[in-house]
PDB file of C-alpha atoms in Angstrom:
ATOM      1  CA  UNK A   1       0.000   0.000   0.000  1.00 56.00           C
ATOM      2  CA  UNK A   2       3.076   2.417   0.812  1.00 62.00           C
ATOM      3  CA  UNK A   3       4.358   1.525  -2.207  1.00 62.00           C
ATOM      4  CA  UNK A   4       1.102   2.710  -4.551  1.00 65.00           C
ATOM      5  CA  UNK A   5       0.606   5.729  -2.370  1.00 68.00           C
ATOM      6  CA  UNK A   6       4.552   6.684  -2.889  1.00 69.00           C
ATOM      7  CA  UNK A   7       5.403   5.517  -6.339  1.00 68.00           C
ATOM      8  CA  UNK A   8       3.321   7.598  -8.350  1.00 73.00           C
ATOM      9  CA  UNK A   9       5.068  11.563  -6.372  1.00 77.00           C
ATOM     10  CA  UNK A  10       8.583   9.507  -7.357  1.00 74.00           C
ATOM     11  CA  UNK A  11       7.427   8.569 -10.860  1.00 74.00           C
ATOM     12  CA  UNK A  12       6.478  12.113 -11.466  1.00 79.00           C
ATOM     13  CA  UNK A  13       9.381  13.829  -9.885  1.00 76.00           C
ATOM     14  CA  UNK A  14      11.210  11.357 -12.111  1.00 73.00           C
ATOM     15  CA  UNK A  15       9.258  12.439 -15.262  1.00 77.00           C
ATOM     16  CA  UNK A  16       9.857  16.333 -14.228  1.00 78.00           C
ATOM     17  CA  UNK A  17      13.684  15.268 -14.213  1.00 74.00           C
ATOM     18  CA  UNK A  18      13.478  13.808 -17.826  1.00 74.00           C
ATOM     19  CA  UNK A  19      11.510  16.623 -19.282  1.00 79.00           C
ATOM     20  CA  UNK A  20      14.145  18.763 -18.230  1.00 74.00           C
ATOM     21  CA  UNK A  21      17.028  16.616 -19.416  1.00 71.00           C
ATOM     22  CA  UNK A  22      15.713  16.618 -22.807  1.00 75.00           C
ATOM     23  CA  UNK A  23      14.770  20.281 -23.019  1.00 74.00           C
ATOM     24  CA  UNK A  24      18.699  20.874 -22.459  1.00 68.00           C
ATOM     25  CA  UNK A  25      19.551  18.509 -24.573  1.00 68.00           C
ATOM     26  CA  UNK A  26      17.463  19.160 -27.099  1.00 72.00           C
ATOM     27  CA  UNK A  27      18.017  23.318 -27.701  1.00 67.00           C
ATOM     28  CA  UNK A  28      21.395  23.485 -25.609  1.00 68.00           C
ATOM     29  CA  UNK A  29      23.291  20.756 -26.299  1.00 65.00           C
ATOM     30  CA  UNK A  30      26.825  22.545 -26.623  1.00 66.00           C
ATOM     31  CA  UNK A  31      25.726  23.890 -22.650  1.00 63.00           C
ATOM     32  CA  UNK A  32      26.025  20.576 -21.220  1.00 63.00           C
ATOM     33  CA  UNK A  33      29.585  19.033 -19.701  1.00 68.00           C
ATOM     34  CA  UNK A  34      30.647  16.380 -19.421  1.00 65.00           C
ATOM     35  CA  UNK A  35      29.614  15.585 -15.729  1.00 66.00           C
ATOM     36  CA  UNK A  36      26.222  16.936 -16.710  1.00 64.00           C
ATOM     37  CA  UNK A  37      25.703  14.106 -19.660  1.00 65.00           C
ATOM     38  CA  UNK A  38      26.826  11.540 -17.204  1.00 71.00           C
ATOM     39  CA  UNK A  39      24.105  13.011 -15.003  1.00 69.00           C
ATOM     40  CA  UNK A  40      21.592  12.505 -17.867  1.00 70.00           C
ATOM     41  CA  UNK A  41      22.485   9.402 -18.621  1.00 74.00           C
ATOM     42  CA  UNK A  42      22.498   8.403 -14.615  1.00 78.00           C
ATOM     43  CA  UNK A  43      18.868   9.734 -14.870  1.00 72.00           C
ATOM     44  CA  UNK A  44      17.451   7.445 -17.778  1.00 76.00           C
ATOM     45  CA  UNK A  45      19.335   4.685 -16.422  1.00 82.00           C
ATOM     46  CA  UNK A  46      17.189   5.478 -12.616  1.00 77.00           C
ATOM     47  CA  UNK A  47      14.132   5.764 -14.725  1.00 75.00           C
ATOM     48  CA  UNK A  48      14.250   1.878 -16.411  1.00 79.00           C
ATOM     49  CA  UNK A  49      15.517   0.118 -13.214  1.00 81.00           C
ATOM     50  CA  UNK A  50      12.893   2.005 -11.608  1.00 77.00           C
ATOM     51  CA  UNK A  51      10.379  -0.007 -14.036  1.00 77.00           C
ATOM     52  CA  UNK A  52      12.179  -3.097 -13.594  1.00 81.00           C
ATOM     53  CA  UNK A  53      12.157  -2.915  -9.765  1.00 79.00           C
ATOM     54  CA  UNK A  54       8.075  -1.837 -10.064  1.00 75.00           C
ATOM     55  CA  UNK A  55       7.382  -4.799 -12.973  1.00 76.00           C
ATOM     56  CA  UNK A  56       9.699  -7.327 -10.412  1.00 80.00           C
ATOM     57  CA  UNK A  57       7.288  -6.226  -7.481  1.00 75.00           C
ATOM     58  CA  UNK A  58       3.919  -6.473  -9.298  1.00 74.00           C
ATOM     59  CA  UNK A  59       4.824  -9.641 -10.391  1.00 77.00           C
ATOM     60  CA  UNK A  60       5.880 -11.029  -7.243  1.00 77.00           C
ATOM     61  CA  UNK A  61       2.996  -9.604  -5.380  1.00 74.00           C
ATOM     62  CA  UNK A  62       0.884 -11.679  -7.701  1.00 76.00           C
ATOM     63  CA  UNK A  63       2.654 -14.603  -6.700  1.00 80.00           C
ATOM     64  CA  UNK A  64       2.305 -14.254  -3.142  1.00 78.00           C
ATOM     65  CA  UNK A  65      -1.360 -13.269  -3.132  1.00 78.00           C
ATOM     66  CA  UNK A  66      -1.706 -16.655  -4.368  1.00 81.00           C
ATOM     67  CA  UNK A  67       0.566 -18.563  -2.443  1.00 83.00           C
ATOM     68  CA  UNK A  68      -1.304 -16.419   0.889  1.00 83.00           C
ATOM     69  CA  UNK A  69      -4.791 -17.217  -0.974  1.00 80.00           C
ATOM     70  CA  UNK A  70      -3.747 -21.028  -0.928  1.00 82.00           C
ATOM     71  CA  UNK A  71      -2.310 -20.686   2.396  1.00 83.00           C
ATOM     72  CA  UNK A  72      -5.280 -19.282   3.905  1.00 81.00           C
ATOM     73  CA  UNK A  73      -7.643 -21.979   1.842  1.00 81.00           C
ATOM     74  CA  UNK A  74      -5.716 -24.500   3.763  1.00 86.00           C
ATOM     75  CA  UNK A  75      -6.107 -22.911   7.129  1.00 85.00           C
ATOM     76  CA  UNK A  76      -9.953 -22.474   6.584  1.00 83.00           C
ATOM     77  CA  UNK A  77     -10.179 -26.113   6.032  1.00 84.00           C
ATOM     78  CA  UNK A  78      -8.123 -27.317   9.113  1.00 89.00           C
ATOM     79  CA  UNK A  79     -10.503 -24.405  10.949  1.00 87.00           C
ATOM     80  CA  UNK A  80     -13.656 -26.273   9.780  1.00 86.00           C
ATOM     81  CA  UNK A  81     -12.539 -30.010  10.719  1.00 90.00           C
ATOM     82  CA  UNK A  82     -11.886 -28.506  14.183  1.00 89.00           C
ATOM     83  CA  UNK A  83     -15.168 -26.842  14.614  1.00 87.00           C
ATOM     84  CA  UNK A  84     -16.630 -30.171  13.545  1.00 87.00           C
ATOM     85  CA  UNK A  85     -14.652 -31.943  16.446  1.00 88.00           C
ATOM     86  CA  UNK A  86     -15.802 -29.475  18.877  1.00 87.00           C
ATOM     87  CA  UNK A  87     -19.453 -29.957  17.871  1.00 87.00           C
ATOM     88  CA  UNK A  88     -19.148 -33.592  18.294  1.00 86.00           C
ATOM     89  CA  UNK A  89     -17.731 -33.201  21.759  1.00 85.00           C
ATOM     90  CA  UNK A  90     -20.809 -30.536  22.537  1.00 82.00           C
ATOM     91  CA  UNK A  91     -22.892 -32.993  21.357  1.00 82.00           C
ATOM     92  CA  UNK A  92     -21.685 -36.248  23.434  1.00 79.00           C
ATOM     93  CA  UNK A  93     -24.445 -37.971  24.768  1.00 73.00           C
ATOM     94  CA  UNK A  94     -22.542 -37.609  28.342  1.00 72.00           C
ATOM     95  CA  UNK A  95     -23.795 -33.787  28.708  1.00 71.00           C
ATOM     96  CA  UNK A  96     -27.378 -35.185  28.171  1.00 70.00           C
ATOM     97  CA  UNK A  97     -27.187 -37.802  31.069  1.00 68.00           C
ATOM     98  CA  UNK A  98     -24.213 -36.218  33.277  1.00 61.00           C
ATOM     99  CA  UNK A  99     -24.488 -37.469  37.188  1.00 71.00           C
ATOM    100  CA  UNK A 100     -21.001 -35.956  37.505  1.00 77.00           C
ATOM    101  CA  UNK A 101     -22.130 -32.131  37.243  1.00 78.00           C
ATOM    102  CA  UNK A 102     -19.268 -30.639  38.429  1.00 77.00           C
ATOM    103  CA  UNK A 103     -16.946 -32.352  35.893  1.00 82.00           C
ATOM    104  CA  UNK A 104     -19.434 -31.867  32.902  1.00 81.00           C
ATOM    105  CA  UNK A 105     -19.383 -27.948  33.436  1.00 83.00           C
ATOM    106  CA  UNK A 106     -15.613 -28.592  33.758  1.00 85.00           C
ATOM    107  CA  UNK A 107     -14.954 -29.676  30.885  1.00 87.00           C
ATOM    108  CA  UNK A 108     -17.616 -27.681  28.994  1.00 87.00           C
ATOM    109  CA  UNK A 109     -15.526 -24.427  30.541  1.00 89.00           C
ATOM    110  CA  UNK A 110     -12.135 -25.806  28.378  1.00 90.00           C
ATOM    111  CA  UNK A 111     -14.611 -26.443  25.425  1.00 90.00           C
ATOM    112  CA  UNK A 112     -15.609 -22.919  25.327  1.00 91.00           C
ATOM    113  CA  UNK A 113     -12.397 -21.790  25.982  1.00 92.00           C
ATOM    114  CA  UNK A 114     -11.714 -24.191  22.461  1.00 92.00           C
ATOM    115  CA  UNK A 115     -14.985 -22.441  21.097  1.00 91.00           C
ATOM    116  CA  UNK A 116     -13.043 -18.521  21.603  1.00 93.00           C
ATOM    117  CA  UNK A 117     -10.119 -19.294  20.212  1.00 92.00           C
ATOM    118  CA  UNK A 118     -11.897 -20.652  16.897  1.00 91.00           C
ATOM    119  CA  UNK A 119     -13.923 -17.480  17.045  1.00 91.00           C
ATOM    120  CA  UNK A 120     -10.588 -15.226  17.709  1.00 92.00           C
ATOM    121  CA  UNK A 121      -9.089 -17.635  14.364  1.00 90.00           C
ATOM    122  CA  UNK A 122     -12.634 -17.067  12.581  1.00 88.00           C
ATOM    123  CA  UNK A 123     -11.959 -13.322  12.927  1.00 89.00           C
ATOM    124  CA  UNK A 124      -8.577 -12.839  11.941  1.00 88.00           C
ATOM    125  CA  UNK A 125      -9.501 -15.555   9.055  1.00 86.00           C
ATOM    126  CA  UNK A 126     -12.082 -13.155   7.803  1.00 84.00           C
ATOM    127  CA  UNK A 127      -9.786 -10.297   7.958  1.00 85.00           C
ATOM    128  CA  UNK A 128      -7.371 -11.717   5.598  1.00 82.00           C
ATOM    129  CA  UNK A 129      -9.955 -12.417   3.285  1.00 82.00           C
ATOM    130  CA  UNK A 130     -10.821  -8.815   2.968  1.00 80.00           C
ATOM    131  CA  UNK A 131      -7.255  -7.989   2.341  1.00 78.00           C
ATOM    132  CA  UNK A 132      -6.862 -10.442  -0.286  1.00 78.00           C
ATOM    133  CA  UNK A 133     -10.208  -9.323  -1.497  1.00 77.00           C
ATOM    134  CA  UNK A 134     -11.568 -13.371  -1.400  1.00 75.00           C
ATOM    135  CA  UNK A 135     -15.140 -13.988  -1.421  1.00 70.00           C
ATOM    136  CA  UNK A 136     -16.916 -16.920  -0.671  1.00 67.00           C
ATOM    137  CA  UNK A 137     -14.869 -18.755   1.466  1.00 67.00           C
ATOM    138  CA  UNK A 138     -15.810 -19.038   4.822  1.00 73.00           C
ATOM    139  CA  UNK A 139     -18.743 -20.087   5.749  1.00 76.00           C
ATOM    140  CA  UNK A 140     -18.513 -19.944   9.357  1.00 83.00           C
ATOM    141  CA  UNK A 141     -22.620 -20.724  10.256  1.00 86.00           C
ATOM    142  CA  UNK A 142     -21.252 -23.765  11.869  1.00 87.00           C
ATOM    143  CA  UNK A 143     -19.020 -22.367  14.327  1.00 87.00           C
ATOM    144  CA  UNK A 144     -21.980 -19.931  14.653  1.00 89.00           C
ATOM    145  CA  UNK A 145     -24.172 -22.907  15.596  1.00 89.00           C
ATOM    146  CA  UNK A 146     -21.294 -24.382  18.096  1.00 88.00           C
ATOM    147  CA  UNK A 147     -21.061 -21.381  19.744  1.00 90.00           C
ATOM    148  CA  UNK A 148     -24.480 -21.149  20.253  1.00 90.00           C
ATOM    149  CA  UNK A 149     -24.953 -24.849  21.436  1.00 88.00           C
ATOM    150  CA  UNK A 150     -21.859 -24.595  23.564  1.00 87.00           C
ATOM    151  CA  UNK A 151     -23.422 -21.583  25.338  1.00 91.00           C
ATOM    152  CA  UNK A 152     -26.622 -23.256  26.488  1.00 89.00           C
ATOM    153  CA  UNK A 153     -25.059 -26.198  27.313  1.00 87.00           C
ATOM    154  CA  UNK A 154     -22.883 -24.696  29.625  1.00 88.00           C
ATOM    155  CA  UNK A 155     -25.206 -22.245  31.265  1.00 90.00           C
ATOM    156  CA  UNK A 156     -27.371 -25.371  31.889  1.00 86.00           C
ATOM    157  CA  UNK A 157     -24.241 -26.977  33.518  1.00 84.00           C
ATOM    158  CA  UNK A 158     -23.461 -24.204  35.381  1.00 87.00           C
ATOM    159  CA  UNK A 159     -26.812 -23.205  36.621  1.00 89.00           C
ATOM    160  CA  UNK A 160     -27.364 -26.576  37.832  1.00 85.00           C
ATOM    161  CA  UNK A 161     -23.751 -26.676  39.454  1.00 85.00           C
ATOM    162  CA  UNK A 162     -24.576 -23.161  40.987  1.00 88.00           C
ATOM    163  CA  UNK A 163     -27.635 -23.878  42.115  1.00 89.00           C
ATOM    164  CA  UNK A 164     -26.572 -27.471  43.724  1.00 85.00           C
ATOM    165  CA  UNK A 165     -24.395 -25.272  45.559  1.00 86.00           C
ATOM    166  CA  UNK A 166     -26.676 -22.658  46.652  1.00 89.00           C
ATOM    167  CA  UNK A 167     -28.915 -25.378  47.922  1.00 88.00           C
ATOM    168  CA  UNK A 168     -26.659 -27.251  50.217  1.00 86.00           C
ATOM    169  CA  UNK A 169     -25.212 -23.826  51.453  1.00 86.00           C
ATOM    170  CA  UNK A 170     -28.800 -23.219  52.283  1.00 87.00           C
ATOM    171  CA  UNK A 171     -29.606 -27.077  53.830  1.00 85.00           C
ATOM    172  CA  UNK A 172     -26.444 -26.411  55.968  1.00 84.00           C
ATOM    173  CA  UNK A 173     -27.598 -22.860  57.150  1.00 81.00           C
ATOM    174  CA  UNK A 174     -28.543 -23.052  60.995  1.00 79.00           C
ATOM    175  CA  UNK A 175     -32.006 -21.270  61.791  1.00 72.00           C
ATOM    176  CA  UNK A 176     -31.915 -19.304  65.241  1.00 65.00           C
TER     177      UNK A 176
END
């Protein structure tokens, strides 16, 4: 972006320089010394590596907007398989039966903590996309839908755990 916002004041300074050049060459040639036609030449010689060096960086910005563009492909599909895994863990039959409360809303508390960092990934994943101007990509309505099922499930947990709690605090609380 520096680059494209840059480039264009030095390619026109540039231009100014060559204008000039060939104006004094052109009507005062017999003005110029020697240093000064090395100068000119200097000048034209700064003005085609210039286009080099900006056809070399084009080209290899092309390349690695692919290679990112594969890259981040990749990463999407790794992303999905483990949203999948976590929604098969949030779905174990062993949070729909669970005698062992406490360790259910345990390990329900590291699944969400799972669940964040795949929304944290999901974020930065769209980001990129922007930048590399992708479309139709992710598709992250299941990660939506885990997020969502994760967050019931453990706010039934943890009600139940809190409220277990609050009830044998209360059981145990001596009336006067």
């Amino acid at each position: 972006d520096t680059i494209q916002l840059v480039l264009p004041k030095i390619k026109e300074q540039l231009d100014a320089v060559k204008i000039l050049v060939a104006i004094v060459e052109t009507n005062m040639p017999s003005l110029l010394k020697k240093e000064e036609k090395e100068l000119t030449q200097e000048v034209y010689t700064l003005d085609v590596n210039l286009f080099v060096n900006i056809n070399e960086a084009e080209s290899q910005t092309t390349k690695n907007m692919e290679r990112f563009k594969r890259s981040l492909k990749e990463r999407l599909e790794k992303m999905i398989k483990e949203i999948d895994e976590l929604q098969t863990q949030c779905d174990n039959d062993k949070f729909k039966h669970a005698p062992q409360i406490v360790e259910a809303e345990a390990e329900l508390a590291e699944l969400g903590a799972k669940v964040r960092a795949l929304d944290e990934a999901a974020e930065k994943h769209r980001y990129y996309e922007e930048v590399l101007e992708l479309t139709d990509y992710a598709d992250f309505q299941s990660l939506d839908m885990l997020k969502d099922s994760h967050k019931v499930k453990y706010s039934i947990f943890k009600g139940i755990k809190d409220i277990t709690h609050l009830s044998k605090e209360w059981n145990e609380l001596k009336f006067k």
